[in-house]
PDB file of C-alpha atoms in Angstrom:
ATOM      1  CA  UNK A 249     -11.996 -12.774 -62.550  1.00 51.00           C
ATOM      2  CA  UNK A 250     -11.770  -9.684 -60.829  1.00 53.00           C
ATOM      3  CA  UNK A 251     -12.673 -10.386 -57.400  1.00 57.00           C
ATOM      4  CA  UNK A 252     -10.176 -13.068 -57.813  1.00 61.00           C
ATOM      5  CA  UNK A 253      -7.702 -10.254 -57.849  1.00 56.00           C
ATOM      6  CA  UNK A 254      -9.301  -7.887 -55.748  1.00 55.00           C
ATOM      7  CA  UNK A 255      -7.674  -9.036 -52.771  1.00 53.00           C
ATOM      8  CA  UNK A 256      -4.117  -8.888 -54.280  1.00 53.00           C
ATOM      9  CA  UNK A 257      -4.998  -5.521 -55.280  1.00 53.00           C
ATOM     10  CA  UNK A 258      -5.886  -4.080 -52.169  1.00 47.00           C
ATOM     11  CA  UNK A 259      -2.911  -5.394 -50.537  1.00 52.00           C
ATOM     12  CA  UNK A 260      -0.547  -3.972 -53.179  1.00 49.00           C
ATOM     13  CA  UNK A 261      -2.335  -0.592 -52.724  1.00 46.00           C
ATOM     14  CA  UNK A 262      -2.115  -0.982 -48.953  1.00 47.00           C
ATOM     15  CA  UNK A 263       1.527  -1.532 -48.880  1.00 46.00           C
ATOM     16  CA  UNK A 264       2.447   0.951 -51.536  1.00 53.00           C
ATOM     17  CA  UNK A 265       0.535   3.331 -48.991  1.00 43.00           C
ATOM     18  CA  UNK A 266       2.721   2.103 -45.939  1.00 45.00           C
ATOM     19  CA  UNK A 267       5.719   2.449 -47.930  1.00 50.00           C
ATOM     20  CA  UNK A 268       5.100   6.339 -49.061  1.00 46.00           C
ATOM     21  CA  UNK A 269       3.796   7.371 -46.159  1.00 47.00           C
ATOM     22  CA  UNK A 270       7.680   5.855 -44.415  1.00 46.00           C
ATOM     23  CA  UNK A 271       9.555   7.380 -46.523  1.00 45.00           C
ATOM     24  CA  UNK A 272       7.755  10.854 -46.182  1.00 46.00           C
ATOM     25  CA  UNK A 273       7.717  10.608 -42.277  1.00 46.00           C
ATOM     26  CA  UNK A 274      11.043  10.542 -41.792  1.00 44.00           C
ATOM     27  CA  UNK A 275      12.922  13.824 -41.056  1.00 51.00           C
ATOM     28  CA  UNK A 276      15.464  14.879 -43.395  1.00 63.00           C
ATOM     29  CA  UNK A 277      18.545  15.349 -42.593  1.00 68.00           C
ATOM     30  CA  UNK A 278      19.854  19.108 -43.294  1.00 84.00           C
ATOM     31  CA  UNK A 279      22.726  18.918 -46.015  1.00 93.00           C
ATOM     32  CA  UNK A 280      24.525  21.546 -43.554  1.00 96.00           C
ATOM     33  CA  UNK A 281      24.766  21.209 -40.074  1.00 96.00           C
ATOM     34  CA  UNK A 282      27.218  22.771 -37.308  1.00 97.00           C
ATOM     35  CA  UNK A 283      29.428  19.707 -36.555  1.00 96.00           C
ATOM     36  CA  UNK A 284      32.152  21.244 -34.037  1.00 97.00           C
ATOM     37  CA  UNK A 285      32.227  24.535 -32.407  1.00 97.00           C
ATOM     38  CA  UNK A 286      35.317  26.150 -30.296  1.00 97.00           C
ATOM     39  CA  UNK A 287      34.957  29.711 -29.217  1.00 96.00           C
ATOM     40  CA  UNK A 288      37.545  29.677 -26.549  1.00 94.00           C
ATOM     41  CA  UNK A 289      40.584  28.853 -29.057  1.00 93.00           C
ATOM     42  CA  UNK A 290      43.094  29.632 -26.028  1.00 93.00           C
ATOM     43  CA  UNK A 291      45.863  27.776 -27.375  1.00 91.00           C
ATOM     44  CA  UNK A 292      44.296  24.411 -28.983  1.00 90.00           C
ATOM     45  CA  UNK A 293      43.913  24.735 -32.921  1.00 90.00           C
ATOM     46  CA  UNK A 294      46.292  27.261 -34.622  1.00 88.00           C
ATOM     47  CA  UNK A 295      45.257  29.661 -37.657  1.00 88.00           C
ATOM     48  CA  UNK A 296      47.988  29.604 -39.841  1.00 86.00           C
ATOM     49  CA  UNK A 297      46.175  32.436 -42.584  1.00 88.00           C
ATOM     50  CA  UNK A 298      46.867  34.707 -39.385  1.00 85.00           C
ATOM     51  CA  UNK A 299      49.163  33.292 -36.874  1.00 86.00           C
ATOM     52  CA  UNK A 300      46.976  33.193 -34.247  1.00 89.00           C
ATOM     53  CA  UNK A 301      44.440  31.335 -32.263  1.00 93.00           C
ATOM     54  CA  UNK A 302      40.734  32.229 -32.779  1.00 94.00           C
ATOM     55  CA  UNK A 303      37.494  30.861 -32.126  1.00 95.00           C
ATOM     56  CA  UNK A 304      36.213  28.177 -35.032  1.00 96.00           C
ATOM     57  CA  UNK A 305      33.124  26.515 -36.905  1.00 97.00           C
ATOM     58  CA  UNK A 306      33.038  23.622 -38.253  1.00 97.00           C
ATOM     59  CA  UNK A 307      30.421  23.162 -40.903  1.00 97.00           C
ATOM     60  CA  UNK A 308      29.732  19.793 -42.385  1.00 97.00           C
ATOM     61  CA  UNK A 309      28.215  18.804 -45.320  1.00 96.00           C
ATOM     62  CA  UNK A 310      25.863  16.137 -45.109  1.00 94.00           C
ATOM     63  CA  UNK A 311      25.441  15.790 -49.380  1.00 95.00           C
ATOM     64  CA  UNK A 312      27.265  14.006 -51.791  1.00 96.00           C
ATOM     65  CA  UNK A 313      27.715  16.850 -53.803  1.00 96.00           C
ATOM     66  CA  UNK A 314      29.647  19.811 -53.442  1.00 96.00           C
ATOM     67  CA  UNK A 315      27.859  23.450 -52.064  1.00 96.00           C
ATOM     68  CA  UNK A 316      29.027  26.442 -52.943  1.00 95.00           C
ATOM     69  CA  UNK A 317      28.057  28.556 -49.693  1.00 96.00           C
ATOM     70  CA  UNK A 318      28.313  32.173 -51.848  1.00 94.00           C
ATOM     71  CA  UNK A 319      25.579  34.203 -50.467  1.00 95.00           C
ATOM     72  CA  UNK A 320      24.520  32.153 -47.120  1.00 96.00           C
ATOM     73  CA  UNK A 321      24.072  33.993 -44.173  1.00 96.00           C
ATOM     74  CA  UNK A 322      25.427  33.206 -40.903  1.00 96.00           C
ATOM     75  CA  UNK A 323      24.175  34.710 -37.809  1.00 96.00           C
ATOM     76  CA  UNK A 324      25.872  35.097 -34.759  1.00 95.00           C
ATOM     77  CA  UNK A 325      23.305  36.154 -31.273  1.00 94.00           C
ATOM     78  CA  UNK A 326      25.958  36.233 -28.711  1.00 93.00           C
ATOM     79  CA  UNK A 327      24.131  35.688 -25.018  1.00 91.00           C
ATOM     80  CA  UNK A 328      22.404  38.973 -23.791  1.00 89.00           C
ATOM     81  CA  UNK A 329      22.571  40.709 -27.403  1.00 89.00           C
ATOM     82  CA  UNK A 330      19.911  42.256 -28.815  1.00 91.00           C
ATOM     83  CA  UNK A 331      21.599  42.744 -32.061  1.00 92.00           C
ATOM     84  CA  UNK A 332      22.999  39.458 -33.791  1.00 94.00           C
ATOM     85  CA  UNK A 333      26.724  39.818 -35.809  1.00 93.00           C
ATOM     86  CA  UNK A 334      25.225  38.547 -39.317  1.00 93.00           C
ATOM     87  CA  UNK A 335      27.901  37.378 -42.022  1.00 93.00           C
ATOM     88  CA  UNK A 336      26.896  37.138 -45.904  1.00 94.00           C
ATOM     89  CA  UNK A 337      29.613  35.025 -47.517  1.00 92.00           C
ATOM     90  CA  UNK A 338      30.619  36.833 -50.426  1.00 86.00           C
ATOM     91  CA  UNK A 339      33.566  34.952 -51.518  1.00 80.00           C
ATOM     92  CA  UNK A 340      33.402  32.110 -53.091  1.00 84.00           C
ATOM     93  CA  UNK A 341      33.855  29.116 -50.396  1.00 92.00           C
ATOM     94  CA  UNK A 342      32.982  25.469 -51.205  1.00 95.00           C
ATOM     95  CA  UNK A 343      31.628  22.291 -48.941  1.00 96.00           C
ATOM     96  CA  UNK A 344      33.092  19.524 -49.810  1.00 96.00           C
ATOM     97  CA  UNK A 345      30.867  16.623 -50.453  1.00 96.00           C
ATOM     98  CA  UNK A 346      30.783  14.462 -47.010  1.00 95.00           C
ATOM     99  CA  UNK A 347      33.459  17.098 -46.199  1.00 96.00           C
ATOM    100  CA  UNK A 348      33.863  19.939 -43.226  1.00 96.00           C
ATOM    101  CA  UNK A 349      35.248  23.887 -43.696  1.00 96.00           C
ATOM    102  CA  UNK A 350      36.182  25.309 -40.741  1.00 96.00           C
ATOM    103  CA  UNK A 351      35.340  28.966 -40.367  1.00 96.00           C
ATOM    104  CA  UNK A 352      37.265  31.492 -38.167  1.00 95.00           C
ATOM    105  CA  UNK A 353      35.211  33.596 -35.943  1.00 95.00           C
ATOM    106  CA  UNK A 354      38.653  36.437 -35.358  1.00 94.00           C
ATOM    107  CA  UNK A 355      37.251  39.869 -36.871  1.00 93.00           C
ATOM    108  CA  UNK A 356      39.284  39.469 -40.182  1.00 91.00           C
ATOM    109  CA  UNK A 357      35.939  39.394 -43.054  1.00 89.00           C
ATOM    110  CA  UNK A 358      38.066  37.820 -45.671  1.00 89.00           C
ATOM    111  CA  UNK A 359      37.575  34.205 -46.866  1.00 88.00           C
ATOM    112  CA  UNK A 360      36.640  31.885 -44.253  1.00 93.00           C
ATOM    113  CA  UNK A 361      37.404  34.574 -41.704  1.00 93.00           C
ATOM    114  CA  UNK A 362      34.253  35.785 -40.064  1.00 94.00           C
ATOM    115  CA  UNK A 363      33.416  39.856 -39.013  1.00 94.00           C
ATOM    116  CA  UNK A 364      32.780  38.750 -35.588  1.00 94.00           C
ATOM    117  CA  UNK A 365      34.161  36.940 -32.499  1.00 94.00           C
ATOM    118  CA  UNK A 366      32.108  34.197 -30.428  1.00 95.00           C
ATOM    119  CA  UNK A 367      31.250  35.073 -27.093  1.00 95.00           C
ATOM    120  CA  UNK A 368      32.361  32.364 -23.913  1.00 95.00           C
ATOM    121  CA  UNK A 369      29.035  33.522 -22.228  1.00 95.00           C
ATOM    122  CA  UNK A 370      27.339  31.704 -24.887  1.00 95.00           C
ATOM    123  CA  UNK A 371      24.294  32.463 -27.575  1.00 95.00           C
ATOM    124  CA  UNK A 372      23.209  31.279 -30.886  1.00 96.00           C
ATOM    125  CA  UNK A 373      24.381  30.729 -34.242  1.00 97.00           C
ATOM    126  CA  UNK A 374      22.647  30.063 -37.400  1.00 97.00           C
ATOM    127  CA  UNK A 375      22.955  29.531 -41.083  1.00 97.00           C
ATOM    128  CA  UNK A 376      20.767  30.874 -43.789  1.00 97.00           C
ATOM    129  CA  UNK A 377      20.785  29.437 -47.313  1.00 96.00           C
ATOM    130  CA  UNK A 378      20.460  32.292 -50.188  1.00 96.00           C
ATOM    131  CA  UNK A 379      16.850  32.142 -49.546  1.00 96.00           C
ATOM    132  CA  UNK A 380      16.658  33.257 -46.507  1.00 96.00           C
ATOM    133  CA  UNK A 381      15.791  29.843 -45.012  1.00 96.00           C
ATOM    134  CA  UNK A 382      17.265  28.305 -41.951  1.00 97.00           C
ATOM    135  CA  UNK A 383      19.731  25.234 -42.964  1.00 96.00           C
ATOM    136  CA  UNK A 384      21.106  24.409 -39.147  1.00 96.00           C
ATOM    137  CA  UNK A 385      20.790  26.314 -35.693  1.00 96.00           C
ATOM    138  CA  UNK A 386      22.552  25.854 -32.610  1.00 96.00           C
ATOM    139  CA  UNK A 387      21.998  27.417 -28.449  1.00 95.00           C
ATOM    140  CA  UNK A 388      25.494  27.293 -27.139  1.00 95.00           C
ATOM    141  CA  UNK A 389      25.675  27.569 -23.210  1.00 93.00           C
ATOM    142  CA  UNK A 390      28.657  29.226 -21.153  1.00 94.00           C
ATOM    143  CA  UNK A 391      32.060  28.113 -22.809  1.00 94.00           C
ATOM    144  CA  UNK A 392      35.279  26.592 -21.588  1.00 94.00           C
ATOM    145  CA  UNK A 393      38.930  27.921 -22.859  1.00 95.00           C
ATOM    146  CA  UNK A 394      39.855  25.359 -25.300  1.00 95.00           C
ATOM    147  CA  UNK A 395      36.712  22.614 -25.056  1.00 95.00           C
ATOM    148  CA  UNK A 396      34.970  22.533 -28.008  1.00 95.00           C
ATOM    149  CA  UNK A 397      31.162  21.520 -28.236  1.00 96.00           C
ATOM    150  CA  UNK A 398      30.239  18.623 -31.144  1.00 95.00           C
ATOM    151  CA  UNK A 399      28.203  16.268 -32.366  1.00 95.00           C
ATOM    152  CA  UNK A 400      29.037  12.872 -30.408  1.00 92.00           C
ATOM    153  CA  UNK A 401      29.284  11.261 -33.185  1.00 86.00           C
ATOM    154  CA  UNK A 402      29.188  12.787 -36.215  1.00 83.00           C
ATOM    155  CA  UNK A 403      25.648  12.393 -37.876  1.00 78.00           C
ATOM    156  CA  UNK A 404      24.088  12.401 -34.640  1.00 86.00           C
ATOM    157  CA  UNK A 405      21.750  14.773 -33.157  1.00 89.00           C
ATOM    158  CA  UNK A 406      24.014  14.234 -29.631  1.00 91.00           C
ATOM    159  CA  UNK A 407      26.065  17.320 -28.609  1.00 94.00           C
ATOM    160  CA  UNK A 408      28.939  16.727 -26.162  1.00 94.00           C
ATOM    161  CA  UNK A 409      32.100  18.489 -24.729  1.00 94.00           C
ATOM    162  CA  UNK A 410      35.588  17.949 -26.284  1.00 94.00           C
ATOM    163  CA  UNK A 411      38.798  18.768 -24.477  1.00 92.00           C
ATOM    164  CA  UNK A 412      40.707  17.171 -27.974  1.00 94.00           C
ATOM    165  CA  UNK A 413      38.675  19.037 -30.723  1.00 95.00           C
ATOM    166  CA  UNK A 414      39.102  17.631 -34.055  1.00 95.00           C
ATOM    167  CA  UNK A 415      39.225  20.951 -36.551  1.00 95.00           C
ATOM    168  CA  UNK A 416      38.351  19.473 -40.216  1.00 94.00           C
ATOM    169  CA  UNK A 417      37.778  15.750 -38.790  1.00 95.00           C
ATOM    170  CA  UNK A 418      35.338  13.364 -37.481  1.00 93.00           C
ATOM    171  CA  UNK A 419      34.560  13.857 -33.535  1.00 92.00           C
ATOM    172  CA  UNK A 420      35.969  11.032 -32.697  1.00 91.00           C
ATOM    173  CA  UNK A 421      38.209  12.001 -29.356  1.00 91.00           C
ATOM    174  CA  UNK A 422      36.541  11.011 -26.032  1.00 87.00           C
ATOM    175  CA  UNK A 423      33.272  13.043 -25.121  1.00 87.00           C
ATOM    176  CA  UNK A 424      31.796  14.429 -21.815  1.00 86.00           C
ATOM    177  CA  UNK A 425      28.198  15.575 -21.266  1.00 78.00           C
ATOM    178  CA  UNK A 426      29.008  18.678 -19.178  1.00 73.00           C
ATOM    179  CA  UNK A 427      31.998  21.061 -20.481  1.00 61.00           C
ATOM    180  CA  UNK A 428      33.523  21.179 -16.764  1.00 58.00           C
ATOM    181  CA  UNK A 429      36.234  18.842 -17.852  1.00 51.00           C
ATOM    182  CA  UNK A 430      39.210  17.926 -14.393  1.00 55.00           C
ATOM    183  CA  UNK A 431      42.581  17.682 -15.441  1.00 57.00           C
ATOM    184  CA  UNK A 432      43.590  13.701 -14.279  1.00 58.00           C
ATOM    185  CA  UNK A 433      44.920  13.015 -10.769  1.00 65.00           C
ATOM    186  CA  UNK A 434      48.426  13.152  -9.782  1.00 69.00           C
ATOM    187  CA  UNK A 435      49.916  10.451  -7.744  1.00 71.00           C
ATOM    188  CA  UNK A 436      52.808  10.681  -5.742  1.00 63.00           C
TER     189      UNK A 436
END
């Protein structure tokens, strides 16, 4: 009676194998990424904590549940640096689940205000969870005054140029692949 089943057996085992192996190949997705980043706020997305227009990062959070982001680290290499602009955040901010907080890179240290400015020549930003492992990373090339540089679309692992960023909202405006963005032509 066994070798009857024997067959069935080593199929099941077979496919059980398949199946793990699947679902254990597959990258995970971080449950932070950077989502939306504009360091050249000329004039596009006021701060209304401070009246002003600053630089921005949109974090997103990939989970279902909410994350408390007291204690996470975000570094800031600007392009030719040798000394990043790190940020421990000390206050107690919260990620929405499936949500996005918007952090303001404008020198002010309080709440979601970062220490530190982003630089238009470019560099790299990352974020540290509370131990002191990397959650998301980004290079960011040479920056245009009010383009901001996303994920095309959300969830994606595309980045693209924005001249309409979306602050707090799905990247959904239209995107460009280079961040040299002409105004449209004038007829007369």
């Amino acid at each position: 009676m066994y070798r009857i089943y024997r067959p069935f057996i080593l199929v099941l085992l077979l496919l059980i194998c398949l199946a793990l192996f699947a679902h254990t190949g597959r990258a995970q997705e971080p449950p932070i990424v950077f989502n939306e980043i504009l360091v050249g706020n000329a004039a596009t997305t006021l701060d209304t904590d401070y009246t002003n227009f600053s630089g921005w990062i949109e974090l997103r959070n990939t989970t279902s549940k909410t994350i408390n982001l007291s204690k996470y680290r975000l570094v800031s290499l600007p392009d030719g640096a040798t000394m990043p602009d790190t940020f421990i955040i000390k206050s107690r901010l919260n990620l929405p689940a499936n949500g996005r907080l918007i952090l303001w890179a404008d020198e002010k240290n309080k709440g979601p205000h970062l220490p530190f400015k982003l630089d238009m020549d470019g560099g790299e930003l990352s974020l540290f969870n509370p131990a002191a492992n990397l959650v998301t990373s980004i290079v960011l090339g040479k920056q245009s005054p009010d383009v901001s540089y996303g994920r095309a679309p959300d969830n994606s692992d595309t980045w693209a140029y924005f001249d309409q960023p979306t602050p707090g909202a799905a990247n959904t405006t239209p995107a460009f692949a280079t961040r040299t963005i002409t105004a449209a032509p004038q007829f007369s």
